[in-house]
Amino acid sequence: MAILIIAEHEGGAVASATLNTVAAAAQIGGDIHVLVAGSGVGAVAEASAKIAGVAKVLVADNAAYAHQLPENVARLVTAIVVDQQVIYSHVLAPATANGKNILPRVAAALDVDQISEIITVESPDTFKRPIYAGNAIATVQSSAAVKVITVRATGFDAVAAVGGSAHIEQLAAAHDAGLSSFVSEALAKSDRPELTAAKIVVSGGRGMQNGDNFKHLYSLADKLGAGVGASRAAVDAGFVPNDMQVGQTGKIVAPQLYIAVGISGAIQHLAGMKDSKVIVAINKDEEAPIFQVADYGLVADLFEAVPELEQAL
């Protein structure tokens, strides 16, 4: 029995979420195989082979997978599982945009249920996952022959990216479903760390009043080497782009330090950051729900407190 993991990668590098997913697979038990699908992914395959605990790396290097179109990758994954050269008991992927796009298609093709965003492995067939915006944790048991699972990266400590020596196997088959084609992408460029990988995150909410005032957070973040996020209220108000949103319908983060500025703390936002190691809240409303989860709270006008904090740094 073996576990197949769909590697998350971008720009020729393995994404950190893949390391968290390997950690989840290690807790399930069994041989861990990593699938690297893409075009020109030799470096990603080599890096994947070095991940601790990985026994084999399957490489599908073909133009059909150049942009990881879910219709194409899902057909590839399904074919690998159905092929039966190796009996896979589990198929895992990080709960990223790609993972959430690919695995439901795989589950449908295999006619099994999918288990989404697990945070704990109880046994090979039993898992815990958050529901109701993280206000409750469901324990889910699956009797499916192949368990199709997305993994919430913040629930598992990443394995080491070095130390492994997995065998690399090339896959010749190409699966172009012909249902979609890549048009273009616009990448946001920033010198600051990406939100889900940042060790420190500074986020602003509706209390920032407008987009121009986010300059205070950018300046603070630059001194801390932090990523900058926002609540859904700030995004919906047009203060910042939606790729900065932290929360249930945004990005799930669990940095070492999370600084919430002018954020009231709606449950949808808390669901995306409450696993942070240390939470600091700055809000002039002492009744704001954010203070219920904060390790440190400062009741103050953010337009006075943030510049003072920056000066102190």
PDB file of C-alpha atoms in Angstrom, residues 94-263:
ATOM      1  CA  PRO A  94      -2.299  20.510  -0.138  1.00  0.00           C
ATOM      2  CA  ALA A  95      -5.536  22.447   0.367  1.00  0.00           C
ATOM      3  CA  THR A  96      -4.380  25.158  -2.028  1.00  0.00           C
ATOM      4  CA  ALA A  97      -6.189  26.517  -5.075  1.00  0.00           C
ATOM      5  CA  ASN A  98      -4.607  23.741  -7.163  1.00  0.00           C
ATOM      6  CA  GLY A  99      -5.373  20.977  -4.689  1.00  0.00           C
ATOM      7  CA  LYS A 100      -8.980  22.110  -4.297  1.00  0.00           C
ATOM      8  CA  ASN A 101      -9.295  22.252  -8.080  1.00  0.00           C
ATOM      9  CA  ILE A 102      -7.815  18.847  -8.865  1.00  0.00           C
ATOM     10  CA  LEU A 103      -8.869  16.423  -6.131  1.00  0.00           C
ATOM     11  CA  PRO A 104     -12.668  16.824  -6.395  1.00  0.00           C
ATOM     12  CA  ARG A 105     -12.337  15.768 -10.036  1.00  0.00           C
ATOM     13  CA  VAL A 106     -10.225  12.776  -8.995  1.00  0.00           C
ATOM     14  CA  ALA A 107     -12.740  11.786  -6.319  1.00  0.00           C
ATOM     15  CA  ALA A 108     -15.607  12.010  -8.818  1.00  0.00           C
ATOM     16  CA  ALA A 109     -13.726   9.908 -11.373  1.00  0.00           C
ATOM     17  CA  LEU A 110     -12.949   7.258  -8.742  1.00  0.00           C
ATOM     18  CA  ASP A 111     -16.529   7.448  -7.387  1.00  0.00           C
ATOM     19  CA  VAL A 112     -15.393   8.057  -3.814  1.00  0.00           C
ATOM     20  CA  ASP A 113     -16.013  10.782  -1.249  1.00  0.00           C
ATOM     21  CA  GLN A 114     -13.419  13.498  -0.684  1.00  0.00           C
ATOM     22  CA  ILE A 115     -12.266  14.577   2.776  1.00  0.00           C
ATOM     23  CA  SER A 116     -11.342  18.262   2.763  1.00  0.00           C
ATOM     24  CA  GLU A 117      -8.747  20.203   4.746  1.00  0.00           C
ATOM     25  CA  ILE A 118      -7.767  17.671   7.377  1.00  0.00           C
ATOM     26  CA  ILE A 119      -5.812  19.009  10.357  1.00  0.00           C
ATOM     27  CA  THR A 120      -5.251  15.746  12.282  1.00  0.00           C
ATOM     28  CA  VAL A 121      -4.687  12.097  11.383  1.00  0.00           C
ATOM     29  CA  GLU A 122      -6.403   9.824  13.923  1.00  0.00           C
ATOM     30  CA  SER A 123      -5.791   6.609  11.962  1.00  0.00           C
ATOM     31  CA  PRO A 124      -5.373   5.629   8.295  1.00  0.00           C
ATOM     32  CA  ASP A 125      -9.145   5.954   7.780  1.00  0.00           C
ATOM     33  CA  THR A 126     -10.098   8.586  10.363  1.00  0.00           C
ATOM     34  CA  PHE A 127      -9.293  12.294  10.254  1.00  0.00           C
ATOM     35  CA  LYS A 128     -10.250  15.584  11.869  1.00  0.00           C
ATOM     36  CA  ARG A 129     -11.243  18.652   9.885  1.00  0.00           C
ATOM     37  CA  PRO A 130     -12.659  22.072  10.827  1.00  0.00           C
ATOM     38  CA  ILE A 131     -16.281  22.949  10.052  1.00  0.00           C
ATOM     39  CA  TYR A 132     -18.487  25.998  10.690  1.00  0.00           C
ATOM     40  CA  ALA A 133     -15.575  28.408  10.063  1.00  0.00           C
ATOM     41  CA  GLY A 134     -13.424  26.497  12.530  1.00  0.00           C
ATOM     42  CA  ASN A 135     -15.935  26.713  15.383  1.00  0.00           C
ATOM     43  CA  ALA A 136     -16.264  22.931  15.463  1.00  0.00           C
ATOM     44  CA  ILE A 137     -13.979  20.042  14.556  1.00  0.00           C
ATOM     45  CA  ALA A 138     -15.515  17.061  12.772  1.00  0.00           C
ATOM     46  CA  THR A 139     -14.046  13.579  13.077  1.00  0.00           C
ATOM     47  CA  VAL A 140     -14.553  11.839   9.733  1.00  0.00           C
ATOM     48  CA  GLN A 141     -14.088   8.155   8.973  1.00  0.00           C
ATOM     49  CA  SER A 142     -13.953   6.908   5.384  1.00  0.00           C
ATOM     50  CA  SER A 143     -14.504   3.375   4.135  1.00  0.00           C
ATOM     51  CA  ALA A 144     -13.589   4.286   0.547  1.00  0.00           C
ATOM     52  CA  ALA A 145     -11.100   2.013  -1.191  1.00  0.00           C
ATOM     53  CA  VAL A 146      -9.047   5.086  -2.107  1.00  0.00           C
ATOM     54  CA  LYS A 147      -9.188   8.000   0.302  1.00  0.00           C
ATOM     55  CA  VAL A 148      -8.952  11.338  -1.498  1.00  0.00           C
ATOM     56  CA  ILE A 149      -7.857  14.071   0.908  1.00  0.00           C
ATOM     57  CA  THR A 150      -6.789  17.700   0.905  1.00  0.00           C
ATOM     58  CA  VAL A 151      -4.482  18.733   3.744  1.00  0.00           C
ATOM     59  CA  ARG A 152      -4.573  22.065   5.554  1.00  0.00           C
ATOM     60  CA  ALA A 153      -0.868  22.923   5.703  1.00  0.00           C
ATOM     61  CA  THR A 154      -1.125  24.777   9.018  1.00  0.00           C
ATOM     62  CA  GLY A 155      -2.232  21.569  10.747  1.00  0.00           C
ATOM     63  CA  PHE A 156       1.064  19.745  10.244  1.00  0.00           C
ATOM     64  CA  ASP A 157       4.688  20.695  10.851  1.00  0.00           C
ATOM     65  CA  ALA A 158       6.674  20.504   7.615  1.00  0.00           C
ATOM     66  CA  VAL A 159       9.115  17.650   7.129  1.00  0.00           C
ATOM     67  CA  ALA A 160      12.722  18.373   6.219  1.00  0.00           C
ATOM     68  CA  ALA A 161      13.277  19.408   2.615  1.00  0.00           C
ATOM     69  CA  VAL A 162      16.611  17.565   2.562  1.00  0.00           C
ATOM     70  CA  GLY A 163      17.864  14.192   3.692  1.00  0.00           C
ATOM     71  CA  GLY A 164      15.840  11.954   1.392  1.00  0.00           C
ATOM     72  CA  SER A 165      17.016  10.003  -1.639  1.00  0.00           C
ATOM     73  CA  ALA A 166      13.885   8.871  -3.460  1.00  0.00           C
ATOM     74  CA  HIS A 167      13.878   7.016  -6.769  1.00  0.00           C
ATOM     75  CA  ILE A 168      12.698   9.164  -9.713  1.00  0.00           C
ATOM     76  CA  GLU A 169      10.440   7.540 -12.292  1.00  0.00           C
ATOM     77  CA  GLN A 170       9.449   9.213 -15.557  1.00  0.00           C
ATOM     78  CA  LEU A 171       5.869   8.873 -16.784  1.00  0.00           C
ATOM     79  CA  ALA A 172       5.383   8.851 -20.546  1.00  0.00           C
ATOM     80  CA  ALA A 173       1.612   9.215 -20.783  1.00  0.00           C
ATOM     81  CA  ALA A 174       0.008  12.607 -21.468  1.00  0.00           C
ATOM     82  CA  HIS A 175      -3.618  13.374 -20.696  1.00  0.00           C
ATOM     83  CA  ASP A 176      -4.973  16.431 -22.472  1.00  0.00           C
ATOM     84  CA  ALA A 177      -8.686  16.565 -21.771  1.00  0.00           C
ATOM     85  CA  GLY A 178      -9.183  19.361 -24.311  1.00  0.00           C
ATOM     86  CA  LEU A 179     -11.661  21.032 -21.970  1.00  0.00           C
ATOM     87  CA  SER A 180      -9.634  24.105 -21.041  1.00  0.00           C
ATOM     88  CA  SER A 181      -6.617  26.058 -22.171  1.00  0.00           C
ATOM     89  CA  PHE A 182      -4.254  28.452 -20.457  1.00  0.00           C
ATOM     90  CA  VAL A 183      -4.754  32.086 -21.468  1.00  0.00           C
ATOM     91  CA  SER A 184      -2.631  34.246 -19.183  1.00  0.00           C
ATOM     92  CA  GLU A 185      -1.748  35.036 -15.601  1.00  0.00           C
ATOM     93  CA  ALA A 186      -0.859  38.220 -13.769  1.00  0.00           C
ATOM     94  CA  LEU A 187       1.598  37.674 -10.970  1.00  0.00           C
ATOM     95  CA  ALA A 188       1.763  40.108  -8.069  1.00  0.00           C
ATOM     96  CA  LYS A 189       5.389  41.044  -7.452  1.00  0.00           C
ATOM     97  CA  SER A 190       6.542  41.947  -3.972  1.00  0.00           C
ATOM     98  CA  ASP A 191       9.762  41.960  -1.990  1.00  0.00           C
ATOM     99  CA  ARG A 192       7.772  40.890   1.044  1.00  0.00           C
ATOM    100  CA  PRO A 193       7.308  37.177   1.833  1.00  0.00           C
ATOM    101  CA  GLU A 194       4.229  35.375   0.512  1.00  0.00           C
ATOM    102  CA  LEU A 195       1.461  35.289   3.106  1.00  0.00           C
ATOM    103  CA  THR A 196       1.193  31.538   3.640  1.00  0.00           C
ATOM    104  CA  ALA A 197       4.977  31.183   3.986  1.00  0.00           C
ATOM    105  CA  ALA A 198       5.692  34.301   6.088  1.00  0.00           C
ATOM    106  CA  LYS A 199       6.852  33.836   9.684  1.00  0.00           C
ATOM    107  CA  ILE A 200       5.358  37.220  10.584  1.00  0.00           C
ATOM    108  CA  VAL A 201       2.118  38.621   9.149  1.00  0.00           C
ATOM    109  CA  VAL A 202       0.713  42.126   9.625  1.00  0.00           C
ATOM    110  CA  SER A 203      -2.955  42.434   8.644  1.00  0.00           C
ATOM    111  CA  GLY A 204      -5.290  45.404   8.391  1.00  0.00           C
ATOM    112  CA  GLY A 205      -9.054  45.597   8.538  1.00  0.00           C
ATOM    113  CA  ARG A 206     -11.884  48.026   8.048  1.00  0.00           C
ATOM    114  CA  GLY A 207     -10.334  50.244  10.730  1.00  0.00           C
ATOM    115  CA  MET A 208      -7.630  51.239   8.221  1.00  0.00           C
ATOM    116  CA  GLN A 209     -10.380  53.443   6.646  1.00  0.00           C
ATOM    117  CA  ASN A 210      -8.888  53.431   3.135  1.00  0.00           C
ATOM    118  CA  GLY A 211      -6.241  51.832   0.965  1.00  0.00           C
ATOM    119  CA  ASP A 212      -3.773  54.692   1.299  1.00  0.00           C
ATOM    120  CA  ASN A 213      -3.542  54.101   5.042  1.00  0.00           C
ATOM    121  CA  PHE A 214      -2.155  50.617   4.418  1.00  0.00           C
ATOM    122  CA  LYS A 215       1.171  52.419   3.872  1.00  0.00           C
ATOM    123  CA  HIS A 216       1.542  52.348   7.665  1.00  0.00           C
ATOM    124  CA  LEU A 217       1.331  48.559   7.627  1.00  0.00           C
ATOM    125  CA  TYR A 218       3.671  48.214   4.653  1.00  0.00           C
ATOM    126  CA  SER A 219       6.279  50.299   6.456  1.00  0.00           C
ATOM    127  CA  LEU A 220       5.861  48.271   9.639  1.00  0.00           C
ATOM    128  CA  ALA A 221       6.033  45.001   7.724  1.00  0.00           C
ATOM    129  CA  ASP A 222       9.233  46.025   5.968  1.00  0.00           C
ATOM    130  CA  LYS A 223      10.933  46.565   9.316  1.00  0.00           C
ATOM    131  CA  LEU A 224       9.741  43.166  10.542  1.00  0.00           C
ATOM    132  CA  GLY A 225      10.352  41.269   7.302  1.00  0.00           C
ATOM    133  CA  ALA A 226       6.663  40.408   7.359  1.00  0.00           C
ATOM    134  CA  GLY A 227       3.944  39.603   4.871  1.00  0.00           C
ATOM    135  CA  VAL A 228       0.904  41.917   4.689  1.00  0.00           C
ATOM    136  CA  GLY A 229      -2.642  40.611   4.813  1.00  0.00           C
ATOM    137  CA  ALA A 230      -6.140  42.003   5.182  1.00  0.00           C
ATOM    138  CA  SER A 231      -9.585  41.081   6.411  1.00  0.00           C
ATOM    139  CA  ARG A 232     -12.418  40.428   4.001  1.00  0.00           C
ATOM    140  CA  ALA A 233     -13.997  43.732   5.048  1.00  0.00           C
ATOM    141  CA  ALA A 234     -10.903  45.598   3.851  1.00  0.00           C
ATOM    142  CA  VAL A 235     -10.826  43.653   0.599  1.00  0.00           C
ATOM    143  CA  ASP A 236     -14.548  44.106  -0.079  1.00  0.00           C
ATOM    144  CA  ALA A 237     -14.182  47.822   0.569  1.00  0.00           C
ATOM    145  CA  GLY A 238     -11.540  47.967  -2.164  1.00  0.00           C
ATOM    146  CA  PHE A 239      -8.691  48.966   0.156  1.00  0.00           C
ATOM    147  CA  VAL A 240      -6.396  46.165  -1.094  1.00  0.00           C
ATOM    148  CA  PRO A 241      -6.494  43.347  -3.716  1.00  0.00           C
ATOM    149  CA  ASN A 242      -8.156  40.059  -2.788  1.00  0.00           C
ATOM    150  CA  ASP A 243      -4.911  38.058  -2.893  1.00  0.00           C
ATOM    151  CA  MET A 244      -4.142  39.677   0.471  1.00  0.00           C
ATOM    152  CA  GLN A 245      -7.280  38.317   2.154  1.00  0.00           C
ATOM    153  CA  VAL A 246      -6.793  36.159   5.246  1.00  0.00           C
ATOM    154  CA  GLY A 247      -9.734  34.096   6.421  1.00  0.00           C
ATOM    155  CA  GLN A 248     -12.146  31.301   5.686  1.00  0.00           C
ATOM    156  CA  THR A 249     -12.592  32.419   2.067  1.00  0.00           C
ATOM    157  CA  GLY A 250      -9.043  33.732   1.772  1.00  0.00           C
ATOM    158  CA  LYS A 251      -5.663  32.380   2.802  1.00  0.00           C
ATOM    159  CA  ILE A 252      -5.111  30.236   5.882  1.00  0.00           C
ATOM    160  CA  VAL A 253      -1.992  31.342   7.757  1.00  0.00           C
ATOM    161  CA  ALA A 254      -0.243  30.211  10.936  1.00  0.00           C
ATOM    162  CA  PRO A 255       2.855  32.406  11.337  1.00  0.00           C
ATOM    163  CA  GLN A 256       5.013  32.726  14.425  1.00  0.00           C
ATOM    164  CA  LEU A 257       3.582  36.226  14.927  1.00  0.00           C
ATOM    165  CA  TYR A 258       0.292  37.649  13.633  1.00  0.00           C
ATOM    166  CA  ILE A 259      -0.415  41.367  14.145  1.00  0.00           C
ATOM    167  CA  ALA A 260      -4.062  42.330  13.559  1.00  0.00           C
ATOM    168  CA  VAL A 261      -4.531  46.070  13.100  1.00  0.00           C
ATOM    169  CA  GLY A 262      -8.018  47.561  12.986  1.00  0.00           C
ATOM    170  CA  ILE A 263      -9.590  44.111  12.612  1.00  0.00           C
TER     171      ILE A 263
END
